[in-house]
PDB file of C-alpha atoms in Angstrom:
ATOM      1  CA  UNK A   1    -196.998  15.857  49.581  1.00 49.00           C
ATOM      2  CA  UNK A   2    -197.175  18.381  51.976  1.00 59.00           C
ATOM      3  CA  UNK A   3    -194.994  17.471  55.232  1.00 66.00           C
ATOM      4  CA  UNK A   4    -195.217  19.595  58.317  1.00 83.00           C
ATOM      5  CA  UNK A   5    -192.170  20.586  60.154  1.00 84.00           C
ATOM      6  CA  UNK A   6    -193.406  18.297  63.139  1.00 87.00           C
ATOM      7  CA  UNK A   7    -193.700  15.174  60.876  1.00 88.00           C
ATOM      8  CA  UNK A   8    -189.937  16.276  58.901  1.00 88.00           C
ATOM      9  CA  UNK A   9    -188.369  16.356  62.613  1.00 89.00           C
ATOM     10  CA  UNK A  10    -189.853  13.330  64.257  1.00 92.00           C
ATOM     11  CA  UNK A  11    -188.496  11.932  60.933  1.00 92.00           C
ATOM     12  CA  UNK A  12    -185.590  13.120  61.483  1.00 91.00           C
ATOM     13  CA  UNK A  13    -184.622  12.502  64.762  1.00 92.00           C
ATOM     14  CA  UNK A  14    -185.806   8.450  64.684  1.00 94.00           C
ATOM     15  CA  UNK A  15    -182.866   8.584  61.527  1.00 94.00           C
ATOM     16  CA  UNK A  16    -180.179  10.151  64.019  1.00 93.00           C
ATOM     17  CA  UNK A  17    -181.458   7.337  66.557  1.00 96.00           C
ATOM     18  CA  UNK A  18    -181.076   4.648  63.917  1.00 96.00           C
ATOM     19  CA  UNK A  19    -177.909   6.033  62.554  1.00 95.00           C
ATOM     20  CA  UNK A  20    -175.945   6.010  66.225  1.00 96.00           C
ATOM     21  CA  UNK A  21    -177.712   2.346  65.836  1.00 97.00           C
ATOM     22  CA  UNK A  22    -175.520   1.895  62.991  1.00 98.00           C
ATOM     23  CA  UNK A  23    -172.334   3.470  64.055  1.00 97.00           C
ATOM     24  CA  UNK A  24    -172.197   1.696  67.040  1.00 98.00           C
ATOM     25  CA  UNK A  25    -172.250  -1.457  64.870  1.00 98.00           C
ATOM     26  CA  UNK A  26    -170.142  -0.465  62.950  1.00 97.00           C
ATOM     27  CA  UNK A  27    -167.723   0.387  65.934  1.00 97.00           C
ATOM     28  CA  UNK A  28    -168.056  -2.561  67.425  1.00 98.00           C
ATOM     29  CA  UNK A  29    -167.034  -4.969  64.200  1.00 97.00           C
ATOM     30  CA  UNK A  30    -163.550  -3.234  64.928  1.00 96.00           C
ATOM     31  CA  UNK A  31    -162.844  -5.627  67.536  1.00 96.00           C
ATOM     32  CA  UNK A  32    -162.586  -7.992  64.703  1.00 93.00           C
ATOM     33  CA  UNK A  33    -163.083 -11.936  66.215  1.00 93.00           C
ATOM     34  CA  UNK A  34    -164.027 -10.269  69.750  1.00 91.00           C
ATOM     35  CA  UNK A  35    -166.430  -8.640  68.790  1.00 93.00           C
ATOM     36  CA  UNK A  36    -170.212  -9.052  71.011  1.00 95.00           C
ATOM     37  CA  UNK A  37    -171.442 -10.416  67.017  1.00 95.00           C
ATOM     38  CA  UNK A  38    -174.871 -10.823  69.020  1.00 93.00           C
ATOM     39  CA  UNK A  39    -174.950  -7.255  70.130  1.00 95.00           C
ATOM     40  CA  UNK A  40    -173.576  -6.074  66.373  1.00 97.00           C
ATOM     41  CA  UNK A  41    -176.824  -7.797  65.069  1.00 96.00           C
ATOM     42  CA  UNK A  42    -179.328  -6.582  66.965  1.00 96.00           C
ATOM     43  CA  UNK A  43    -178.276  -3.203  66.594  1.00 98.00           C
ATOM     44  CA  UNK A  44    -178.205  -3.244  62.891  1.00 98.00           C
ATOM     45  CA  UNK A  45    -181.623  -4.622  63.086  1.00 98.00           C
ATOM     46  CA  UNK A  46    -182.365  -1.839  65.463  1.00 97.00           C
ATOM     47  CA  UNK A  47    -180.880   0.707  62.524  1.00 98.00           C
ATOM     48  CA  UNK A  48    -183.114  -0.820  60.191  1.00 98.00           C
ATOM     49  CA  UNK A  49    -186.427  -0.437  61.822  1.00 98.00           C
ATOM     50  CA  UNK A  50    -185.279   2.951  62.954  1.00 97.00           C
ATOM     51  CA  UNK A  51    -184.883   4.130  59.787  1.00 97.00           C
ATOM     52  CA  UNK A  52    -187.739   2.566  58.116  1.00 97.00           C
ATOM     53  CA  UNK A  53    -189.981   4.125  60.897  1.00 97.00           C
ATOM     54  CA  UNK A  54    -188.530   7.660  59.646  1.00 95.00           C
ATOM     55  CA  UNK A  55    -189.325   7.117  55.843  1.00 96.00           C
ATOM     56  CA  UNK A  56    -192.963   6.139  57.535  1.00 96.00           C
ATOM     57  CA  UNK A  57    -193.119   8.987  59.932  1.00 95.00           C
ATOM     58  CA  UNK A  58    -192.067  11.335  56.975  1.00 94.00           C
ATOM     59  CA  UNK A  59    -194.576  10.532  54.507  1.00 93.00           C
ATOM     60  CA  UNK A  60    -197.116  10.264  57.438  1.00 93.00           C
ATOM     61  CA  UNK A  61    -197.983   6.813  57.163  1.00 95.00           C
ATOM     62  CA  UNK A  62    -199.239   5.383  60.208  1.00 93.00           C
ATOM     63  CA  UNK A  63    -197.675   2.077  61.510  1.00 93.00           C
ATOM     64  CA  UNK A  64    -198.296  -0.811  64.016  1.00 91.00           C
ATOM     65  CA  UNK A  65    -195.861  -1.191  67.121  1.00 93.00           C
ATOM     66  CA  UNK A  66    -193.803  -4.056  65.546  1.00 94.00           C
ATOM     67  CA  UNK A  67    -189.630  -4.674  65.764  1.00 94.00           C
ATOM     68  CA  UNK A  68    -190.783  -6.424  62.484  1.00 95.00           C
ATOM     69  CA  UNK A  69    -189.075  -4.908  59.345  1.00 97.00           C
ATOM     70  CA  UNK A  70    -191.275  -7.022  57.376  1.00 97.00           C
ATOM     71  CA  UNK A  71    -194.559  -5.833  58.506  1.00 97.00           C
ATOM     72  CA  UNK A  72    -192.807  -2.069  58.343  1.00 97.00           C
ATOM     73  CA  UNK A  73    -191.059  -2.260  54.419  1.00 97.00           C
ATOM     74  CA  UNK A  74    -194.729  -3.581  53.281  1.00 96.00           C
ATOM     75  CA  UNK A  75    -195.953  -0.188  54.491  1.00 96.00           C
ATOM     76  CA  UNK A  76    -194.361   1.763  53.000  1.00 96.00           C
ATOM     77  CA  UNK A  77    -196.395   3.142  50.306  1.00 94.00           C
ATOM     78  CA  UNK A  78    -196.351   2.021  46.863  1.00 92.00           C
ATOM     79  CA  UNK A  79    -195.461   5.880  45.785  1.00 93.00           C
ATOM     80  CA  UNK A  80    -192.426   5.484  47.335  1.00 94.00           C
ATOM     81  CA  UNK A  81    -189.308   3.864  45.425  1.00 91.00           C
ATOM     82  CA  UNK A  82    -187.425   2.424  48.039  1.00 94.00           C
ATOM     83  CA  UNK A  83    -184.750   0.258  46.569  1.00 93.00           C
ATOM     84  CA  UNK A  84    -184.736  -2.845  49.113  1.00 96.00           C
ATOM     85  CA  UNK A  85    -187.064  -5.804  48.905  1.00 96.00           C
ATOM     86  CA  UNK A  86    -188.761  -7.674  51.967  1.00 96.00           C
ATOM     87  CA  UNK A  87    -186.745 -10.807  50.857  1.00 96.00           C
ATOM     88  CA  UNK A  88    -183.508  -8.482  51.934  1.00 95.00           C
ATOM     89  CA  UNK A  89    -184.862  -8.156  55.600  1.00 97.00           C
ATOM     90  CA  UNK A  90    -185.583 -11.316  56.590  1.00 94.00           C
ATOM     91  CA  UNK A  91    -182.134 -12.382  58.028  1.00 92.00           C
ATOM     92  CA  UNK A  92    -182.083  -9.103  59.770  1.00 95.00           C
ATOM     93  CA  UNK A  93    -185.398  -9.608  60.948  1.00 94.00           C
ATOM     94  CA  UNK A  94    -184.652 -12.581  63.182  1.00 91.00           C
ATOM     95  CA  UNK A  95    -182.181 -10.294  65.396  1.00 93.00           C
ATOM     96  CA  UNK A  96    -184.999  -7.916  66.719  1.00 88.00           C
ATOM     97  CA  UNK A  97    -185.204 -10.519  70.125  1.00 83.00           C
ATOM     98  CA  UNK A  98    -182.809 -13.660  69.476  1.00 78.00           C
ATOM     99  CA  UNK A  99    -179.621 -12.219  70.005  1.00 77.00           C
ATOM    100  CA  UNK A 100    -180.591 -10.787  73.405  1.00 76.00           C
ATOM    101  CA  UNK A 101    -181.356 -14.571  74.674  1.00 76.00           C
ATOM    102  CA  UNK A 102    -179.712 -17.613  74.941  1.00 77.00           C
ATOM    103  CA  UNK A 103    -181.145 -20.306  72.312  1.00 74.00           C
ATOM    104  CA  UNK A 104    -180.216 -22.782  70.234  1.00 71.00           C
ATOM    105  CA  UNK A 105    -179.387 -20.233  67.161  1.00 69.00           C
ATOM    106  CA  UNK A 106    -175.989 -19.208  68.959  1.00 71.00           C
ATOM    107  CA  UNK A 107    -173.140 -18.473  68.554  1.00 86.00           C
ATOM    108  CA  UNK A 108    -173.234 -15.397  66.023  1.00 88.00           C
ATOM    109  CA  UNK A 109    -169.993 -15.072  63.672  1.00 93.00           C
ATOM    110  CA  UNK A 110    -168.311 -12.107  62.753  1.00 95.00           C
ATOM    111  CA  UNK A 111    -169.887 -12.651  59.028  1.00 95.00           C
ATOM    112  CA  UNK A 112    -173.648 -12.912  60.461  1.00 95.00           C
ATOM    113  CA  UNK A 113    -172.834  -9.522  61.883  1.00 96.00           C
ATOM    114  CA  UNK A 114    -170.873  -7.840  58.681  1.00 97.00           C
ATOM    115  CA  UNK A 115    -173.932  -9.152  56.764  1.00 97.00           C
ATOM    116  CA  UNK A 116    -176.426  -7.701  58.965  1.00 98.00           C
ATOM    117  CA  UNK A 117    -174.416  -4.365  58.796  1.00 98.00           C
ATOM    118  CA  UNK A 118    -174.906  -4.167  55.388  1.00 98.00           C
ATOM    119  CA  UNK A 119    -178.053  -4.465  54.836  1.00 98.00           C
ATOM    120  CA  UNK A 120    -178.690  -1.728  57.478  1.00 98.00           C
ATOM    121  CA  UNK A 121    -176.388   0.170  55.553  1.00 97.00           C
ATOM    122  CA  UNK A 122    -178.743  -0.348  52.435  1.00 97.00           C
ATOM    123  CA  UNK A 123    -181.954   0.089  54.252  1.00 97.00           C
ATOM    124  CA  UNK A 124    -180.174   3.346  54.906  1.00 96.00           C
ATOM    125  CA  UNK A 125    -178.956   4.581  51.744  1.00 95.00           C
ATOM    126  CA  UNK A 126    -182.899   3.716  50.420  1.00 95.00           C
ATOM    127  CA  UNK A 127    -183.799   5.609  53.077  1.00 95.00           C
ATOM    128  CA  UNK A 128    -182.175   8.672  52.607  1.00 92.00           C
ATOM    129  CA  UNK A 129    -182.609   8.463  49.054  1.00 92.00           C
ATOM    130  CA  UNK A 130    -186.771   8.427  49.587  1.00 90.00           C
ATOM    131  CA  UNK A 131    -186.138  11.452  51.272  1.00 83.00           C
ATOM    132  CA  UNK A 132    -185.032  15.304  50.204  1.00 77.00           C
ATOM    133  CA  UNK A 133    -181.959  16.509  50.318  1.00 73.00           C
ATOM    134  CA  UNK A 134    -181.395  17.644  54.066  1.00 69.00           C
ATOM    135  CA  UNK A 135    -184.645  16.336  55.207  1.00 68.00           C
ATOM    136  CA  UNK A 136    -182.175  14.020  57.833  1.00 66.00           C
ATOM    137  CA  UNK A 137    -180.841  17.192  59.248  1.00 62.00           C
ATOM    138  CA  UNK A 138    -183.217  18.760  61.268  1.00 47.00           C
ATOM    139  CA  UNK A 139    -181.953  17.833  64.290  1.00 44.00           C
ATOM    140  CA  UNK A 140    -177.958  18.634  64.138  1.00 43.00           C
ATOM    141  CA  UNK A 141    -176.749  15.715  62.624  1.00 43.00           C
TER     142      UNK A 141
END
């Protein structure tokens, strides 16, 4: 694969987007039974996409506009070994739009959002282990 340093930074800076994603999650989960678990869930949905959008980006693999991590882990090419399974997402998935509105799936516990952190977490460790050494630094972070 040849990446050009265009594709390595756009890849880059969508992970820096989806880790401040992540660390504002994880921020927020220090309010302990306070916490805006709504807000904690979408983000690490957020982190997610974000970061499975990089791995995309980086092996220039073009992808729909979709907050659906379903639709994005199934493109990721088959070259690729990325360690989490569609089956993984699908819990996460459902916080792209539902925490932002009132419905009938509230309230959101402080374990729907710890869960939902850590499987951001793991989309990001896969991630970053699809990925060079450094490739995630390109933009300062």
């Amino acid at each position: 694969m040849n990446e050009s340093y265009e594709q390595v930074k756009e890849a880059s800076t969508w992970a820096r987007i989806a880790e401040d994603d992540l660390r504002s999650a994880e921020y927020l989960l220090t309010m302990g039974s306070n916490g805006p678990f709504n807000v904690i869930c979408f983000l690490a949905q957020q982190s997610a996409e974000k970061y499975l959008k990089s791995l995309l980006i980086f092996h220039g693999v073009d992808f729909i506009k979709t907050h659906d991590l379903i639709v994005l882990i199934n493109t990721v090419p088959s070259s690729v070994n990325f360690a989490v399974k569609p089956e993984e997402l699908l819990e996460l998935n459902r916080y792209s739009i539902q925490p932002r509105y009132s419905g009938d799936w509230w309230p959101y516990s402080k374990a729907d959002a710890e869960e939902a952190v850590a499987v951001a977490k793991k989309v990001r460790e896969s991630v970053r282990d699809c990925l060079p050494s450094g490739t995630l630094q390109i933009t300062g972070r």
